[in-house]
Coordinates of C-alpha atoms and ligand atoms in Angstrom, one line a residue:
M1 CA 181.8 228.3 118.6
R2 CA 180.5 227.6 115.1
D3 CA 180.2 228.7 112.3
V4 CA 176.5 228.5 110.1
L5 CA 177.1 227.8 106.4
P6 CA 174.9 228.7 103.9
E7 CA 173.9 225.5 102.8
N8 CA 173.0 225.1 106.4
M9 CA 171.0 227.9 107.1
P10 CA 167.5 226.9 106.0
V11 CA 167.9 224.2 108.8
W12 CA 168.3 228.0 111.1
Q13 CA 166.2 230.1 109.4
R14 CA 163.3 227.0 110.0
L15 CA 163.4 226.7 113.8
E16 CA 163.4 230.6 113.9
G17 CA 160.3 231.3 111.9
T18 CA 158.8 228.2 113.9
A19 CA 159.8 230.4 116.9
R20 CA 158.9 233.9 116.1
H21 CA 155.4 232.1 114.2
L22 CA 154.4 230.9 118.0
A23 CA 155.9 234.0 119.4
R24 CA 153.3 235.3 118.0
L25 CA 150.7 233.3 118.0
F26 CA 150.7 232.8 121.8
G27 CA 150.6 237.1 121.8
F28 CA 154.3 238.1 122.6
S29 CA 156.3 240.5 120.8
E30 CA 160.0 240.5 120.2
V31 CA 162.9 242.0 122.9
R32 CA 166.5 242.0 121.9
P33 CA 168.5 242.8 124.9
P34 CA 172.6 243.3 124.0
L35 CA 174.5 240.4 124.1
M36 CA 176.7 241.5 126.8
E37 CA 175.1 242.8 130.2
E38 CA 178.1 244.2 133.3
T39 CA 179.1 240.9 135.0
S40 CA 177.1 242.0 138.3
L41 CA 174.1 241.3 136.9
F42 CA 174.6 237.8 136.1
T43 CA 176.0 236.6 139.4
R44 CA 172.9 238.4 141.6
A45 CA 170.5 236.9 138.7
V46 CA 171.9 233.1 138.1
G47 CA 173.0 233.2 141.2
E48 CA 176.8 233.1 142.3
V49 CA 176.6 229.5 143.4
T50 CA 176.2 228.1 140.3
D51 CA 178.2 226.2 137.5
I52 CA 177.1 229.2 135.0
V53 CA 178.7 232.0 137.3
E54 CA 181.5 229.3 138.7
K55 CA 183.2 227.9 135.7
E56 CA 181.2 229.3 132.4
M57 CA 181.2 232.9 132.2
F58 CA 183.0 235.1 129.5
T59 CA 183.8 238.1 131.3
L60 CA 186.0 240.7 129.7
Q61 CA 187.1 244.0 131.7
K62 CA 186.9 247.3 130.1
G63 CA 188.2 250.1 132.9
K64 CA 186.2 249.8 135.9
T65 CA 183.6 247.9 133.8
S66 CA 183.5 244.2 133.8
L67 CA 181.4 243.1 131.3
T68 CA 179.6 239.9 130.6
L69 CA 178.6 238.1 127.1
R70 CA 175.4 236.2 127.8
P71 CA 174.5 233.0 129.3
E72 CA 171.5 233.5 129.5
G73 CA 168.6 235.3 128.3
T74 CA 166.4 236.2 131.2
A75 CA 168.4 238.5 133.2
G76 CA 169.2 240.3 130.6
V77 CA 165.5 241.0 129.7
V78 CA 164.2 241.3 133.5
R79 CA 166.5 244.2 133.6
A80 CA 165.5 245.8 130.5
Y81 CA 162.0 245.5 131.2
I82 CA 163.1 247.4 134.7
Q83 CA 164.9 249.9 132.7
A84 CA 161.3 250.6 130.5
G85 CA 159.3 250.8 133.3
Y86 CA 157.0 248.8 132.1
A87 CA 156.0 247.8 135.6
K88 CA 154.3 251.5 136.2
R89 CA 152.6 251.7 132.2
D90 CA 151.8 248.4 131.5
P91 CA 152.7 246.1 133.9
L92 CA 151.9 242.6 131.7
Q93 CA 154.6 241.6 129.3
R94 CA 155.1 238.6 127.3
M95 CA 158.2 239.3 125.3
Y96 CA 160.6 236.4 123.3
Y97 CA 164.1 237.0 122.0
C98 CA 165.8 234.2 119.7
G99 CA 169.4 234.5 119.8
Q100 CA 173.0 233.1 120.9
M101 CA 174.2 232.6 124.2
F102 CA 178.3 232.4 125.8
R103 CA 178.5 229.6 128.2
Y104 CA 182.7 228.2 128.8
E105 CA 181.2 224.3 128.8
R106 CA 183.0 221.4 128.1
P107 CA 181.9 221.0 124.5
Q108 CA 180.0 218.1 124.1
K109 CA 176.1 216.5 122.3
G110 CA 174.4 219.2 122.8
R111 CA 176.6 221.5 124.2
E112 CA 178.7 224.8 122.8
R113 CA 180.4 227.7 123.5
M114 CA 178.3 229.6 121.6
F115 CA 174.8 228.5 121.3
T116 CA 171.2 229.3 120.2
Q117 CA 168.0 230.3 122.1
F118 CA 164.8 231.3 122.0
G119 CA 163.1 231.9 124.8
V120 CA 160.0 233.2 126.1
E121 CA 159.6 235.8 129.2
C122 CA 156.3 236.7 130.8
I123 CA 156.7 239.5 133.3
G124 CA 153.6 240.6 135.6
S125 CA 151.2 237.9 137.0
S126 CA 151.5 234.9 138.9
D127 CA 148.3 233.1 137.9
P128 CA 149.1 229.4 137.2
R129 CA 147.4 229.1 133.3
L130 CA 150.5 230.9 132.5
D131 CA 153.0 228.7 133.7
A132 CA 150.9 225.6 131.6
E133 CA 150.6 228.4 128.7
V134 CA 155.1 229.1 128.3
M135 CA 155.0 224.9 129.1
D136 CA 152.6 224.2 125.9
L137 CA 154.1 226.7 124.0
A138 CA 157.2 225.0 124.2
A139 CA 156.0 221.4 123.5
R140 CA 154.0 223.3 120.8
F141 CA 157.5 224.5 119.6
F142 CA 158.8 220.6 118.8
E143 CA 155.7 219.6 117.9
E144 CA 156.2 222.0 114.7
L145 CA 159.1 220.7 114.0
G146 CA 157.3 216.6 113.7
L147 CA 159.4 215.5 116.9
T148 CA 157.3 213.8 119.7
G149 CA 158.1 211.6 122.1
L150 CA 159.7 213.9 124.1
E151 CA 159.8 214.2 127.6
V152 CA 157.6 217.1 129.1
R153 CA 158.6 217.2 133.3
M154 CA 157.7 219.8 135.6
N155 CA 158.4 220.4 139.6
S156 CA 157.5 222.6 142.6
M157 CA 160.7 224.5 144.1
G158 CA 158.6 226.0 146.0
D159 CA 159.2 229.3 147.5
G160 CA 159.9 231.3 150.8
E161 CA 159.1 228.9 154.0
D162 CA 159.1 225.6 152.2
R163 CA 161.9 226.6 150.6
D164 CA 163.9 227.0 154.5
R165 CA 162.8 223.7 155.4
Y166 CA 163.8 221.7 152.3
R167 CA 167.4 223.7 152.4
D168 CA 167.2 222.0 156.2
A169 CA 166.0 218.8 155.0
V170 CA 168.7 218.4 152.5
T171 CA 172.0 220.2 154.3
E172 CA 170.5 217.0 157.1
F173 CA 170.1 214.2 154.7
L174 CA 173.6 215.0 152.9
R175 CA 175.5 216.5 156.0
P176 CA 177.4 212.0 156.9
K177 CA 177.4 212.3 153.4
L178 CA 179.6 215.2 153.1
E179 CA 183.4 214.0 152.7
L180 CA 182.4 211.6 149.8
L181 CA 181.1 214.6 147.8
C182 CA 183.1 216.6 144.7
E183 CA 185.1 219.4 145.8
L184 CA 183.4 222.3 144.6
C185 CA 179.8 220.4 145.8
Q186 CA 182.0 220.4 149.2
K187 CA 182.1 224.4 149.0
R188 CA 178.4 224.1 147.4
F189 CA 177.1 222.4 150.8
E190 CA 178.2 225.8 153.0
K191 CA 177.2 228.2 149.9
N192 CA 173.9 226.8 148.6
V193 CA 173.6 223.3 149.2
L194 CA 170.8 223.1 146.5
R195 CA 172.8 223.0 144.0
V196 CA 174.8 219.8 144.8
L197 CA 171.9 218.1 144.2
D198 CA 171.8 219.2 140.1
C199 CA 175.7 218.8 140.4
K200 CA 177.2 216.8 136.8
N201 CA 179.4 214.5 138.7
P202 CA 178.6 211.2 138.8
A203 CA 179.4 209.8 142.0
C204 CA 177.7 213.2 143.7
G205 CA 174.3 211.9 141.9
E206 CA 174.2 208.5 143.4
L207 CA 175.2 210.3 146.7
S208 CA 172.3 212.8 146.2
A209 CA 169.8 209.9 145.2
G210 CA 167.0 209.7 147.7
A211 CA 166.9 213.3 149.4
P212 CA 164.7 214.7 150.3
V213 CA 162.3 216.4 147.9
L214 CA 160.7 219.5 147.9
I215 CA 156.8 219.1 147.0
D216 CA 157.1 217.0 150.5
Y217 CA 157.4 220.8 151.8
L218 CA 155.6 223.5 150.3
G219 CA 152.9 225.3 152.2
E220 CA 149.3 225.5 151.7
E221 CA 149.3 228.1 149.0
N222 CA 152.3 227.1 146.2
R223 CA 150.4 223.5 146.3
K224 CA 147.2 225.1 145.4
H225 CA 149.5 226.8 142.6
F226 CA 151.2 223.7 141.3
E227 CA 147.9 221.7 141.7
D228 CA 146.1 224.9 139.5
V229 CA 148.9 224.4 137.0
Q230 CA 148.5 220.6 136.7
S231 CA 144.9 221.6 136.3
A232 CA 145.6 224.2 133.6
L233 CA 147.4 222.6 131.2
R234 CA 145.2 218.9 131.0
D235 CA 142.5 221.8 130.2
L236 CA 145.2 222.5 127.7
G237 CA 145.3 219.1 126.8
R238 CA 148.5 217.5 128.3
E239 CA 148.7 215.0 130.7
P240 CA 151.0 216.9 133.7
C241 CA 154.1 214.4 134.6
V242 CA 156.0 215.7 138.0
D243 CA 158.7 214.4 138.4
T244 CA 160.8 215.5 142.1
G245 CA 164.4 215.4 140.5
I246 CA 164.1 219.0 138.9
V247 CA 165.8 220.8 140.3
R248 CA 166.7 223.9 137.7
G249 CA 170.9 225.2 137.7
L250 CA 169.8 229.1 137.9
D251 CA 169.1 230.2 141.3
Y252 CA 166.0 232.3 140.0
Y253 CA 163.4 229.5 140.3
T254 CA 160.2 229.5 142.7
R255 CA 157.5 227.3 142.9
T256 CA 156.8 225.7 138.9
V257 CA 159.9 224.3 136.8
F258 CA 159.9 222.0 133.9
E259 CA 162.4 220.9 131.5
I260 CA 161.3 219.3 127.7
H261 CA 164.3 216.6 127.3
A262 CA 165.0 213.6 124.2
P263 CA 166.8 210.5 126.4
Q264 CA 168.1 209.6 122.8
I265 CA 170.5 212.7 122.8
G266 CA 172.6 210.9 125.8
A267 CA 172.8 212.6 129.8
R268 CA 172.2 216.5 128.7
S269 CA 168.8 215.6 127.2
A270 CA 167.4 219.3 128.0
L271 CA 165.8 220.8 124.6
C272 CA 164.5 223.2 126.7
G273 CA 164.0 224.4 130.9
G274 CA 161.9 226.8 132.4
G275 CA 160.2 228.2 134.9
R276 CA 158.5 230.8 137.6
Y277 CA 160.5 233.5 139.3
D278 CA 158.5 235.5 140.8
H279 CA 161.0 237.2 142.9
L280 CA 163.9 238.2 140.3
V281 CA 162.1 241.4 138.9
R282 CA 162.2 243.1 142.7
D283 CA 165.8 241.5 143.3
L284 CA 168.1 243.6 140.3
G285 CA 166.5 246.2 142.4
G286 CA 162.6 246.8 140.5
P287 CA 159.6 246.2 141.7
D288 CA 157.9 243.0 143.3
V289 CA 156.5 241.6 140.2
P290 CA 156.3 237.4 139.5
A291 CA 157.6 235.9 136.2
V292 CA 157.9 233.1 134.1
G293 CA 159.8 231.7 130.9
F294 CA 161.6 229.2 129.6
A295 CA 164.7 229.2 127.0
I296 CA 164.8 226.3 123.6
G297 CA 168.6 225.4 123.1
F298 CA 168.8 225.0 119.1
S299 CA 171.7 223.0 118.8
G300 CA 169.5 219.7 121.0
T301 CA 167.0 220.3 118.2
L302 CA 169.0 220.1 115.6
I303 CA 170.4 217.1 116.8
L304 CA 167.5 215.2 116.9
L305 CA 166.2 216.5 114.1
E306 CA 169.0 215.0 112.3
Q307 CA 168.1 211.6 114.3
L308 CA 165.2 211.0 113.3
G309 CA 165.9 212.1 109.8
L310 CA 163.8 215.4 109.5
L311 CA 166.5 218.1 108.2
E312 CA 166.2 216.2 104.2
G313 CA 164.2 219.1 102.0
M314 CA 165.9 222.0 104.2
R315 CA 168.1 223.0 101.8
A316 CA 169.7 226.1 100.6
E317 CA 167.7 228.4 98.5
S318 CA 168.9 229.1 94.7
A319 CA 168.9 232.0 92.9
E320 CA 165.7 231.4 90.5
V321 CA 167.3 232.0 87.3
Y322 CA 170.9 231.8 86.1
V323 CA 172.5 234.5 83.4
I324 CA 174.3 232.7 80.4
G325 CA 176.0 234.7 77.3
F326 CA 176.3 232.5 74.3
S327 CA 180.2 234.2 75.1
G328 CA 181.8 237.0 76.2
D329 CA 180.4 239.7 74.1
Q330 CA 177.3 239.6 75.5
K331 CA 179.1 239.8 78.8
A332 CA 176.8 243.5 78.7
E333 CA 173.8 241.9 78.3
V334 CA 173.7 239.3 81.1
L335 CA 174.1 242.1 83.6
K336 CA 171.6 244.0 82.2
V337 CA 169.1 241.2 82.5
A338 CA 170.0 240.1 85.3
A339 CA 169.9 243.4 86.9
D340 CA 166.2 243.6 85.1
L341 CA 165.0 240.3 86.6
R342 CA 166.3 241.6 90.0
R343 CA 164.2 244.6 89.7
G344 CA 161.5 242.3 89.0
G345 CA 161.5 240.3 92.6
I346 CA 163.4 237.8 90.7
S347 CA 166.5 236.7 92.2
A348 CA 169.0 236.3 89.6
I349 CA 173.5 234.9 89.0
Y350 CA 175.6 234.9 86.2
D351 CA 179.0 233.9 85.7
V352 CA 181.6 236.0 85.7
D353 CA 185.0 234.1 84.5
E354 CA 183.8 233.8 81.4
R355 CA 183.4 230.6 81.4
S356 CA 182.5 228.5 77.8
F357 CA 178.6 228.0 77.2
K358 CA 179.0 224.5 77.5
A359 CA 180.4 225.0 81.5
Q360 CA 177.8 228.4 82.1
M361 CA 174.5 225.4 80.9
K362 CA 176.8 223.3 83.5
A363 CA 176.5 225.3 86.5
A364 CA 173.2 226.3 85.5
G365 CA 172.2 222.4 85.6
K366 CA 174.0 221.4 89.0
G367 CA 173.1 224.7 90.9
G368 CA 169.5 224.4 91.9
H369 CA 168.2 227.4 89.2
K370 CA 164.6 227.2 88.5
F371 CA 165.5 228.9 85.2
A372 CA 168.4 229.4 82.5
V373 CA 168.1 232.7 80.3
I374 CA 170.8 231.8 77.3
I375 CA 171.2 235.3 75.5
G376 CA 173.6 235.2 72.3
E377 CA 174.5 237.6 69.1
D378 CA 171.0 237.3 66.8
E379 CA 169.1 237.6 70.2
I380 CA 170.0 240.8 71.6
E381 CA 169.9 241.7 67.5
R382 CA 166.0 240.5 67.9
G383 CA 165.2 241.5 70.5
V384 CA 164.8 238.1 72.8
V385 CA 166.0 235.5 75.0
Q386 CA 166.2 232.0 74.9
L387 CA 164.3 230.8 78.0
K388 CA 165.3 227.5 79.4
D389 CA 163.5 225.4 82.0
L390 CA 165.9 223.6 84.0
E391 CA 163.3 221.1 85.7
A392 CA 161.3 220.1 82.7
K393 CA 164.3 220.3 80.6
S394 CA 161.8 222.9 77.7
Q395 CA 162.7 226.1 76.4
V396 CA 160.9 228.2 74.3
E397 CA 161.8 232.3 73.3
V398 CA 160.1 235.2 74.7
A399 CA 160.5 238.9 74.1
R400 CA 163.7 240.4 76.2
D401 CA 161.3 243.2 77.2
G402 CA 158.7 239.5 78.7
L403 CA 160.9 237.6 80.4
V404 CA 159.6 239.4 83.5
T405 CA 156.0 238.3 83.3
A406 CA 157.2 234.7 81.2
I407 CA 158.8 234.2 84.0
Q408 CA 156.5 234.9 86.3
S409 CA 153.8 232.9 84.8
Ligands
LIG1 P1 168.9 226.7 131.3 O1 168.8 224.8 131.6 O2 170.1 226.9 131.1 O3 168.0 227.8 131.2 O4 168.7 226.4 129.6 C1 167.9 226.3 128.7 C2 167.4 225.4 127.2 O5 169.2 226.1 126.7 C3 169.0 224.2 127.9 O6 167.6 223.0 128.0 C4 169.7 223.6 127.1 O7 168.8 222.9 126.0 C5 170.1 225.0 126.2 N1 171.6 225.3 126.6 C6 171.5 225.4 127.7 N2 173.3 225.4 127.8 C7 173.8 224.9 126.8 C8 174.6 225.0 125.8 N3 176.1 225.1 126.3 N4 175.0 224.3 124.5 C9 173.9 224.3 123.4 N5 172.6 224.6 124.6 C10 172.3 224.6 126.0 C11 167.8 228.9 130.5 O8 169.4 229.2 129.8 C12 167.1 229.7 131.2 N6 167.4 231.7 131.4 C13 165.4 229.0 130.7 C14 164.3 230.5 131.2 C15 163.8 231.5 130.8 N7 164.0 230.3 132.7 C16 163.2 230.9 132.8 N8 162.8 232.2 132.0

């Protein structure tokens, strides 16, 4: 888990700002569920036989309650949707979140144990335009940041009977290779065979190559939905790229699934994952309400921004003004001037270690401030200050009570 230090904050604020701006443009409102939920919520939503639930949850026991730091955002948002009673009073909800998630993963490029996701969840409709719209929103996020060349890949996971038929086909495909699969996949074969297809073990990946693909098993309704999503994407000016290899690592998906990849960042290159989850609200105890959403991870996004040199220019902001006393005798006046500036809406700091005038000037010059305000004995007597423009390197004398206006202008 990493600190985000003040010097790195502008980049994070830029990512969060872009997320919030786009979410609002698409009519999404922010939701902030707690960082912890009862463990059973994730077991039920994400699925017992998944990497997240089997290996990656930070769980703690408090009395009789088992709590888990959220490994993803969808389960908590759906729980909140049910608990707030939206299904009865206002079923179509477009919600977004930006916050920390926790997974006990092996740290590697773009994967951390605490990471930030920007996610959206559109709950209450199965209209294929919404699938296309959230894919468009996710792609827009990267485009706004200046990232190009990303691959938006989509697939359909089908639903109900299609999935049962597909599961049978995958079982038959893998059965002859069962003993060659990793130990975990041998168990998964029995409990949830589709999870074998997204095992991160390269040997299992090879054994799964050539497995049946779900879109060959889609029933008429789900096939039409998949086609309608693609046609809506075209209406939005994006050419769909179908990748039958996308299966997603969470159990709640039905029909549309998609990922956005940046192949430059290596094997685990997904910057975004999402899709439809039409039964999750019902499975978590709510009414039968369909939904679609995605989450973008900031860690991978940052690596890519850095690789492409797009982080330059995103510098931490310094206070606008550095207030300098000619000697220690002007301490009180320095404090008052800084306070007046702040009251006037201008950010200001001052030296606190009684450093020499020269040292203070040096600090002002190095700190990225726009102005230095210099106060000596003579200035106090005459009710003025020296205002130095640190960029233009020019200096003017201004009346003490006209300082805020002088800086503003
Ligand atoms: P996910 O694919 O598990 O989906 O995660 C989405 C994105 O979060 C990934 O593509 C990746 O960029 C990022 N991510 C995941 N794990 C880590 C990690 N350990 N370190 C850094 N980044 C990570 C979900 O979480 C679903 N809840 C998405 C969703 C929302 N589906 C529907 N609605």
